[in-house]
Coordinates of C-alpha atoms in Angstrom, one line a residue:
Chain G
M14 CA 0.0 0.0 0.0
S15 CA 1.4 3.4 -0.9
A16 CA 2.0 6.1 1.6
G17 CA -0.6 8.3 0.0
A18 CA -3.2 5.5 0.2
D19 CA -2.2 4.9 3.8
Q20 CA -2.7 8.5 4.6
N21 CA -6.1 8.6 3.0
R22 CA -7.2 5.6 5.1
A23 CA -5.8 7.3 8.2
T24 CA -8.1 10.3 7.6
E25 CA -11.2 8.1 7.3
Q26 CA -10.6 5.8 10.2
G27 CA -10.5 5.8 14.0
P28 CA -7.7 5.9 16.5
L29 CA -6.9 2.2 16.2
E30 CA -6.2 2.5 12.5
D31 CA -4.4 5.8 12.9
S32 CA -2.1 4.0 15.4
V33 CA -1.4 1.2 12.9
V34 CA -0.7 3.5 10.1
S35 CA 1.5 5.8 12.1
L36 CA 3.4 2.7 13.3
R37 CA 4.0 1.6 9.8
R38 CA 5.0 5.0 8.5
G39 CA 7.5 5.5 11.3
L40 CA 7.0 8.2 14.0
W41 CA 10.0 10.4 13.2
T42 CA 8.7 11.7 9.9
G43 CA 8.2 15.3 8.8
A44 CA 4.4 14.9 9.3
F45 CA 4.9 13.7 12.9
L46 CA 7.3 16.6 13.7
A47 CA 4.9 19.1 12.1
G48 CA 2.0 17.8 14.1
L49 CA 4.1 17.8 17.3
A50 CA 5.2 21.4 16.5
A51 CA 1.5 22.5 16.2
V52 CA 0.8 21.0 19.6
V53 CA 3.8 22.6 21.2
V54 CA 3.0 26.0 19.7
G55 CA -0.6 25.7 20.8
G56 CA 0.6 24.7 24.3
L57 CA 3.0 27.7 24.6
L58 CA 0.2 30.0 23.5
A59 CA -2.2 28.5 26.0
R60 CA 0.4 29.0 28.8
Y61 CA 1.1 32.5 27.7
L62 CA -2.6 33.4 27.8
A63 CA -3.2 31.6 31.2
V64 CA -0.4 33.7 32.7
H65 CA -1.0 37.0 31.1
V66 CA -4.8 37.3 30.7
P67 CA -5.4 37.8 34.5
E68 CA -2.8 40.6 34.4
W69 CA -4.3 42.2 31.3
T70 CA -7.8 42.1 32.8
A71 CA -6.9 42.9 36.5
D72 CA -8.0 46.6 36.4
G73 CA -11.1 46.2 34.2
G74 CA -14.6 44.9 34.5
L75 CA -13.4 41.4 33.3
A76 CA -11.0 40.9 36.2
E77 CA -13.1 38.2 37.8
L78 CA -13.6 36.3 34.5
G79 CA -9.9 36.7 33.6
A80 CA -8.8 35.3 36.9
A81 CA -11.3 32.4 36.8
V82 CA -10.5 31.0 33.4
E83 CA -7.9 28.2 33.9
Y84 CA -5.3 26.9 31.5
P85 CA -7.3 23.9 30.2
V86 CA -9.9 26.2 28.8
Y87 CA -7.2 28.1 26.8
A88 CA -5.5 24.9 25.7
I89 CA -8.7 23.2 24.4
A90 CA -10.0 26.5 22.7
I91 CA -6.6 26.9 21.0
G92 CA -6.6 23.3 19.9
L93 CA -10.1 23.6 18.4
L94 CA -9.0 26.9 16.7
L95 CA -5.9 25.3 15.3
N96 CA -8.0 22.3 14.2
A97 CA -10.3 24.6 12.2
V98 CA -7.4 26.5 10.6
L99 CA -5.4 23.3 9.7
A100 CA -8.5 21.5 8.4
A101 CA -9.5 24.5 6.3
T102 CA -6.0 24.6 4.8
G103 CA -6.1 20.8 4.2
V104 CA -3.1 20.2 6.4
R105 CA -4.6 18.7 9.6
D106 CA -5.1 15.1 8.5
R107 CA -1.5 15.0 7.1
I108 CA 0.1 15.9 10.4
A109 CA -2.4 14.3 12.7
V110 CA 0.1 11.6 13.5
G111 CA 1.9 14.1 15.8
F112 CA -1.2 14.8 18.0
R113 CA -0.2 12.3 20.8
T114 CA -3.0 13.0 23.3
E115 CA -2.6 9.6 25.0
F116 CA 1.1 10.0 25.5
F117 CA 0.9 13.6 26.9
I118 CA -2.0 12.8 29.2
K119 CA -0.3 9.6 30.5
T120 CA 3.0 11.4 31.1
G121 CA 1.2 14.2 32.8
L122 CA -0.7 11.8 35.1
V123 CA 2.5 9.9 36.0
V124 CA 4.1 13.3 37.0
L125 CA 0.8 14.2 38.8
G126 CA 1.3 11.1 40.9
A127 CA 4.2 13.0 42.6
T128 CA 1.8 15.6 43.9
V129 CA -0.4 12.9 45.6
L130 CA 0.9 11.5 48.9
L131 CA 0.8 7.7 49.0
S132 CA -1.4 7.8 52.2
V133 CA -4.1 9.7 50.2
I134 CA -4.0 7.0 47.5
V135 CA -4.2 4.2 50.1
R136 CA -7.2 5.9 51.8
A137 CA -9.0 6.7 48.6
A138 CA -8.4 3.3 47.0
G139 CA -11.2 1.6 48.8
P140 CA -14.1 4.0 47.9
A141 CA -12.6 4.5 44.4
I142 CA -12.6 0.8 43.6
L143 CA -16.1 0.3 45.0
Q144 CA -17.4 3.3 43.1
G145 CA -15.6 2.1 39.9
L146 CA -17.1 -1.4 40.2
L147 CA -20.6 -0.1 40.8
L148 CA -20.5 2.6 38.1
I149 CA -19.0 0.3 35.5
T150 CA -21.5 -2.4 36.2
G151 CA -24.5 -0.1 36.3
V152 CA -23.7 2.1 33.3
F153 CA -22.4 -0.8 31.2
A154 CA -25.6 -2.8 31.9
F155 CA -27.9 0.2 31.1
T156 CA -26.0 1.1 27.9
W157 CA -26.0 -2.5 26.7
W158 CA -29.7 -2.8 27.4
F159 CA -30.7 0.5 25.9
A160 CA -28.6 0.0 22.8
G161 CA -30.3 -3.4 22.4
K162 CA -33.7 -1.8 22.7
L163 CA -32.8 0.6 19.8
G164 CA -31.6 -2.3 17.7
L165 CA -27.9 -1.6 17.6
D166 CA -25.4 -4.2 16.5
D167 CA -23.9 -6.2 19.4
K168 CA -20.3 -5.1 18.7
L169 CA -21.4 -1.4 18.6
R170 CA -23.2 -2.0 21.9
A171 CA -20.0 -3.4 23.4
L172 CA -18.0 -0.4 22.2
L173 CA -20.5 2.2 23.4
A174 CA -21.0 0.5 26.8
S175 CA -17.3 0.2 27.4
A176 CA -16.5 3.8 26.3
V177 CA -19.2 5.4 28.4
S178 CA -18.8 3.2 31.5
I179 CA -15.0 2.9 31.8
C180 CA -12.6 5.4 30.2
G181 CA -13.6 6.6 26.8
V182 CA -11.5 6.0 23.8
S183 CA -9.0 3.7 25.5
A184 CA -11.8 1.4 26.7
A185 CA -13.4 1.5 23.2
I186 CA -10.1 0.4 21.6
A187 CA -9.8 -2.4 24.2
A188 CA -13.4 -3.5 23.5
A189 CA -12.8 -3.3 19.8
G190 CA -10.0 -5.7 20.1
A191 CA -12.0 -8.0 22.3
V192 CA -15.1 -8.2 20.0
R193 CA -13.3 -7.4 16.7
A194 CA -15.5 -4.5 16.0
K195 CA -15.8 -2.8 12.6
R196 CA -13.4 0.1 12.1
E197 CA -16.3 2.5 11.4
Q198 CA -17.8 1.6 14.8
L199 CA -14.6 2.4 16.6
A200 CA -14.3 5.7 14.7
Y201 CA -17.6 7.1 15.6
T202 CA -17.5 5.7 19.2
A203 CA -14.3 7.7 19.6
S204 CA -15.9 10.8 18.1
L205 CA -18.9 10.5 20.4
V206 CA -16.6 10.3 23.4
I207 CA -14.9 13.5 22.5
L208 CA -18.2 15.2 21.5
F209 CA -19.7 14.5 25.0
A210 CA -16.5 15.1 26.9
L211 CA -15.8 18.6 25.7
P212 CA -18.8 20.3 27.2
S213 CA -18.6 18.3 30.4
I214 CA -15.1 19.7 31.0
F215 CA -16.7 23.1 31.5
I216 CA -20.3 22.3 32.7
L217 CA -19.6 19.7 35.4
P218 CA -17.1 21.8 37.5
W219 CA -19.6 24.7 37.4
L220 CA -22.4 22.4 38.3
A221 CA -20.4 21.0 41.2
D222 CA -19.9 24.5 42.5
L223 CA -23.5 25.3 42.1
L224 CA -24.5 22.1 44.0
G225 CA -22.1 23.0 46.8
L226 CA -20.2 19.7 46.6
S227 CA -17.1 19.2 48.7
P228 CA -13.8 19.1 46.9
S229 CA -13.5 15.3 47.3
V230 CA -17.0 14.6 46.2
T231 CA -16.5 16.9 43.2
G232 CA -13.3 15.0 42.3
A233 CA -14.9 11.6 42.7
W234 CA -17.9 12.7 40.6
L235 CA -15.8 14.1 37.8
G236 CA -13.5 11.1 37.8
G237 CA -16.4 8.7 37.9
N238 CA -18.6 10.1 35.1
I239 CA -16.5 11.9 32.5
D240 CA -15.4 9.3 30.0
T241 CA -11.9 10.2 28.9
T242 CA -8.9 10.5 31.3
A243 CA -7.8 13.7 29.6
A244 CA -11.2 15.4 30.0
V245 CA -11.3 14.3 33.7
T246 CA -7.9 15.9 34.2
A247 CA -9.1 19.1 32.5
A248 CA -12.3 19.3 34.5
G249 CA -10.4 18.5 37.7
S250 CA -7.8 21.2 37.0
I251 CA -10.7 23.7 36.5
A252 CA -12.3 22.6 39.8
G253 CA -9.2 22.9 41.9
E254 CA -6.1 21.0 43.3
E255 CA -8.0 18.7 45.6
P256 CA -10.7 17.7 43.1
L257 CA -7.9 17.1 40.6
Q258 CA -6.1 14.6 42.9
I259 CA -9.3 12.7 43.8
A260 CA -10.6 12.7 40.2
S261 CA -7.2 11.3 39.0
I262 CA -7.2 8.5 41.6
V263 CA -10.8 7.6 40.7
K264 CA -10.2 7.7 37.0
L265 CA -7.0 5.6 37.2
T266 CA -8.9 3.0 39.2
Q267 CA -11.4 2.7 36.4
N268 CA -8.6 2.6 33.9
A269 CA -7.1 -0.3 35.8
L270 CA -10.4 -2.2 35.5
I271 CA -10.2 -2.1 31.6
G272 CA -8.5 -5.5 31.6
F273 CA -11.3 -7.3 33.4
V274 CA -14.0 -5.9 31.1
A275 CA -12.0 -6.6 27.9
V276 CA -11.3 -10.2 29.0
G277 CA -15.0 -10.6 30.0
L278 CA -16.1 -9.2 26.6
T279 CA -13.7 -11.5 24.7
A280 CA -15.1 -14.6 26.5
W281 CA -18.7 -13.4 26.1
F282 CA -18.4 -12.9 22.3
A283 CA -16.4 -16.1 21.9
F284 CA -18.8 -18.3 23.7
K285 CA -22.2 -16.6 23.5
V286 CA -22.4 -14.2 20.5
E287 CA -20.1 -15.7 17.9
R288 CA -19.6 -19.2 19.3
S289 CA -16.1 -19.2 17.9
S290 CA -13.6 -22.0 18.5
E291 CA -10.7 -19.7 19.5
G292 CA -11.3 -20.6 23.2
A293 CA -11.3 -18.7 26.4
P294 CA -8.9 -15.7 26.9
K295 CA -5.8 -16.5 28.9
A296 CA -5.1 -14.9 32.3
V297 CA -2.1 -13.1 30.8
E298 CA -4.5 -11.0 28.8
L299 CA -5.3 -9.2 32.1
W300 CA -1.7 -8.0 32.2
H301 CA -1.6 -7.2 28.5
R302 CA -4.6 -5.0 28.9
F303 CA -3.5 -3.3 32.1
P304 CA -2.7 0.4 31.6
K305 CA 1.0 0.5 32.7
F306 CA 1.1 4.2 33.4
V307 CA -1.1 3.5 36.5
L308 CA 2.1 1.8 37.9
G309 CA 4.0 4.9 37.0
F310 CA 1.5 7.1 38.9
L311 CA 1.9 4.9 42.0
A312 CA 5.7 4.8 41.7
A313 CA 5.8 8.6 41.4
S314 CA 3.7 8.9 44.5
V315 CA 6.0 6.6 46.4
L316 CA 9.1 8.6 45.2
A317 CA 7.5 11.9 46.2
T318 CA 6.3 10.6 49.6
V319 CA 9.8 9.3 50.5
Y320 CA 11.4 12.5 49.2
A321 CA 9.0 14.6 51.3
E322 CA 10.1 12.9 54.5
Q323 CA 13.8 13.5 53.8
A324 CA 14.1 16.8 52.0
S325 CA 14.6 20.2 53.6
A326 CA 11.7 22.6 53.5
A327 CA 13.3 24.7 50.8
N328 CA 14.2 21.7 48.6
L329 CA 10.7 20.4 49.0
E330 CA 9.1 23.7 48.0
Q331 CA 11.3 23.8 44.9
F332 CA 10.5 20.1 44.1
E333 CA 6.7 20.8 44.4
S334 CA 6.8 23.9 42.2
T335 CA 8.9 22.0 39.6
I336 CA 6.5 19.0 39.5
K337 CA 3.4 21.2 39.2
V338 CA 4.9 23.2 36.3
F339 CA 5.9 20.0 34.4
R340 CA 2.6 18.3 35.2
D341 CA 0.7 21.3 33.9
S342 CA 2.9 21.5 30.8
F343 CA 2.2 17.9 29.8
L344 CA -1.5 18.3 30.5
T345 CA -1.6 21.5 28.5
L346 CA -0.1 19.6 25.5
A347 CA -2.8 16.9 26.0
F348 CA -5.6 19.4 26.0
V349 CA -4.4 21.1 22.9
S350 CA -4.2 17.7 21.2
I351 CA -7.8 16.9 22.3
G352 CA -8.9 20.1 20.4
L353 CA -6.8 19.2 17.4
E354 CA -8.1 15.6 17.2
F355 CA -11.8 16.4 17.3
K356 CA -13.6 15.4 14.1
V357 CA -17.3 15.4 13.2
T358 CA -17.1 13.5 9.9
S359 CA -17.6 10.0 11.4
L360 CA -20.5 11.2 13.5
R361 CA -22.5 12.1 10.3
E362 CA -22.4 8.5 9.3
A363 CA -23.5 7.2 12.6
G364 CA -27.1 8.2 12.6
W365 CA -29.1 9.3 15.6
R366 CA -29.4 6.0 17.5
P367 CA -25.8 5.7 18.8
I368 CA -25.9 9.4 19.7
G369 CA -29.2 8.8 21.5
V370 CA -27.7 5.8 23.4
F371 CA -24.6 7.7 24.3
A372 CA -26.6 10.7 25.5
A373 CA -28.9 8.6 27.7
A374 CA -26.0 6.6 29.1
T375 CA -24.1 9.8 29.9
L376 CA -27.1 11.1 31.9
V377 CA -27.3 7.8 33.8
N378 CA -23.6 8.0 34.4
I379 CA -23.8 11.6 35.7
G380 CA -26.7 10.7 38.1
L381 CA -25.2 7.4 39.4
A382 CA -21.7 8.9 39.8
L383 CA -23.1 11.8 41.8
A384 CA -25.0 9.5 44.1
L385 CA -22.1 7.1 44.6
A386 CA -19.5 10.0 45.1
S387 CA -21.8 11.7 47.6
I388 CA -22.0 8.5 49.6
L389 CA -18.5 7.1 49.3
F390 CA -16.5 10.3 49.5
A391 CA -18.7 12.1 52.1
G392 CA -16.3 13.5 54.7
F393 CA -13.2 12.5 52.8
T394 CA -10.3 15.0 53.1
L395 CA -6.7 15.0 51.8
Chain A
M8 CA -3.1 -3.4 6.5
S9 CA -1.8 -6.7 7.3
E10 CA -4.6 -8.7 5.8
K11 CA -6.8 -7.7 3.0
S12 CA -10.2 -6.8 4.3
T13 CA -13.1 -7.0 1.9
P14 CA -16.8 -6.1 2.5
S15 CA -19.0 -9.0 3.4
P16 CA -21.6 -10.2 0.9
D17 CA -24.3 -8.3 2.7
G18 CA -22.4 -5.1 2.2
T19 CA -21.5 -4.5 5.9
P20 CA -18.0 -3.1 6.5
P21 CA -15.3 -5.6 7.4
S22 CA -14.2 -6.2 11.0
T23 CA -10.9 -4.8 12.1
P24 CA -8.3 -7.5 11.1
K25 CA -6.9 -9.2 14.3
A26 CA -3.3 -8.6 13.3
D27 CA -4.0 -4.9 13.1
V28 CA -5.7 -4.9 16.5
D29 CA -2.7 -6.7 18.0
E30 CA -0.3 -4.3 16.3
A31 CA -2.2 -1.3 17.5
R32 CA -2.4 -2.7 21.0
S33 CA 1.3 -3.3 21.2
F34 CA 1.9 0.3 20.0
A35 CA -0.5 1.6 22.6
L36 CA 1.3 -0.4 25.3
S37 CA 4.7 0.8 24.2
E38 CA 3.4 4.4 24.4
D39 CA 2.1 3.5 27.8
W40 CA 5.6 2.4 28.9
L41 CA 7.2 5.4 27.3
A42 CA 4.9 7.8 29.2
T43 CA 5.7 6.0 32.4
I44 CA 9.4 6.2 31.9
V45 CA 9.4 9.9 30.8
G46 CA 7.1 10.8 33.8
L47 CA 9.3 9.0 36.3
V48 CA 12.5 10.5 34.9
V49 CA 10.9 14.0 35.3
V50 CA 10.1 13.2 38.9
A51 CA 13.5 11.8 39.6
L52 CA 15.3 14.8 38.0
A53 CA 13.1 17.2 39.9
A54 CA 13.9 15.4 43.2
A55 CA 17.6 15.6 42.4
G56 CA 17.3 19.3 41.7
V57 CA 18.6 18.9 38.1
I58 CA 15.5 20.4 36.6
T59 CA 13.5 23.3 38.0
A60 CA 10.3 25.2 37.2
D61 CA 12.5 27.7 35.2
W62 CA 13.1 25.1 32.5
I63 CA 9.6 25.6 31.1
P64 CA 9.3 28.8 29.1
L65 CA 6.7 31.5 30.0

């Protein structure tokens, strides 16, 4: 297959196929570097605005608004703006291989682990696991049932249910591998995830404030119901430092449960839906599907906890400020990438039924996550 | 793609070839490990005082 043909396919397909194509074409190409450069330029601009807009608006009537808008808002807005400009000039799809949202968000989350004391993770793990299990089970079951009522294909039902109940695009990719979904199904599931995640980044922190939720309940709610890890981090950053830490722990707990769902889906489709002769999935699949950056998050927390006990106050202060600047930088690049990656073309082909299922499942997710977070994280403090 | 995918007789799109899924999964995992290593290196260098907040422009 020619490079040009490969490129055309990459523009029509979802993240799975994009990954395969980019792997084949080699990462260190001009297209990759150009895409990466667009992300970095967008990130620098977002940081510049986040630092200087409050200064520019300090003396005017927009002082409150200027101080309230956090860096994720600038980063996503700039990403969407760059997206429109690059798409209009026909460049975007050619350099999309450089928009590495997953890499930036995972690196940012590993660094974020160094801002969370190990004792907090240990205390939050119990309620986070319980919330994750109940949410995944409840939202997956509802989405599967409702999608079946609307007559959707079983493979699409599995993708939608995994994406909305676990962790968005990553879960959809894992589910696509488990049930061998059609590439179009994966593409528009990924688009639906981003379509619903973008407004939730801004609406849910505002709603949490309106409802008077505590920082921990806010974090657990955001981490539990927003689908993609990147969007959870963006919403958590807008809500504050404590909600960000709790939201990250809750979301990473859900990420860690991907393996169990993927293995369950593989077995279900092998034995019940397709009755194939490939046999049951092996236990090693759990390790293969486990998101390894969760281990990095824990290791960073251990490192930081040990360092905090030994370092002088001055060194600890410098360490903490350094970690936060690097964490926010990686997350800024991830948020710019989210804006750059957003595409509506695959949604046009999906029809209203998958969108209706996703919308209904999102509402159930929001309600159930709020109830569980309010119960399990009531009185929880860092 | 690693195996030629043709539409089925009823006109539905082909499933994602298993080899492609495996390949994409291994790529995603290697990106997973890369993110883990880069993140931990940043934390270690910050703890050692090698990198500081000044390293990031703006």
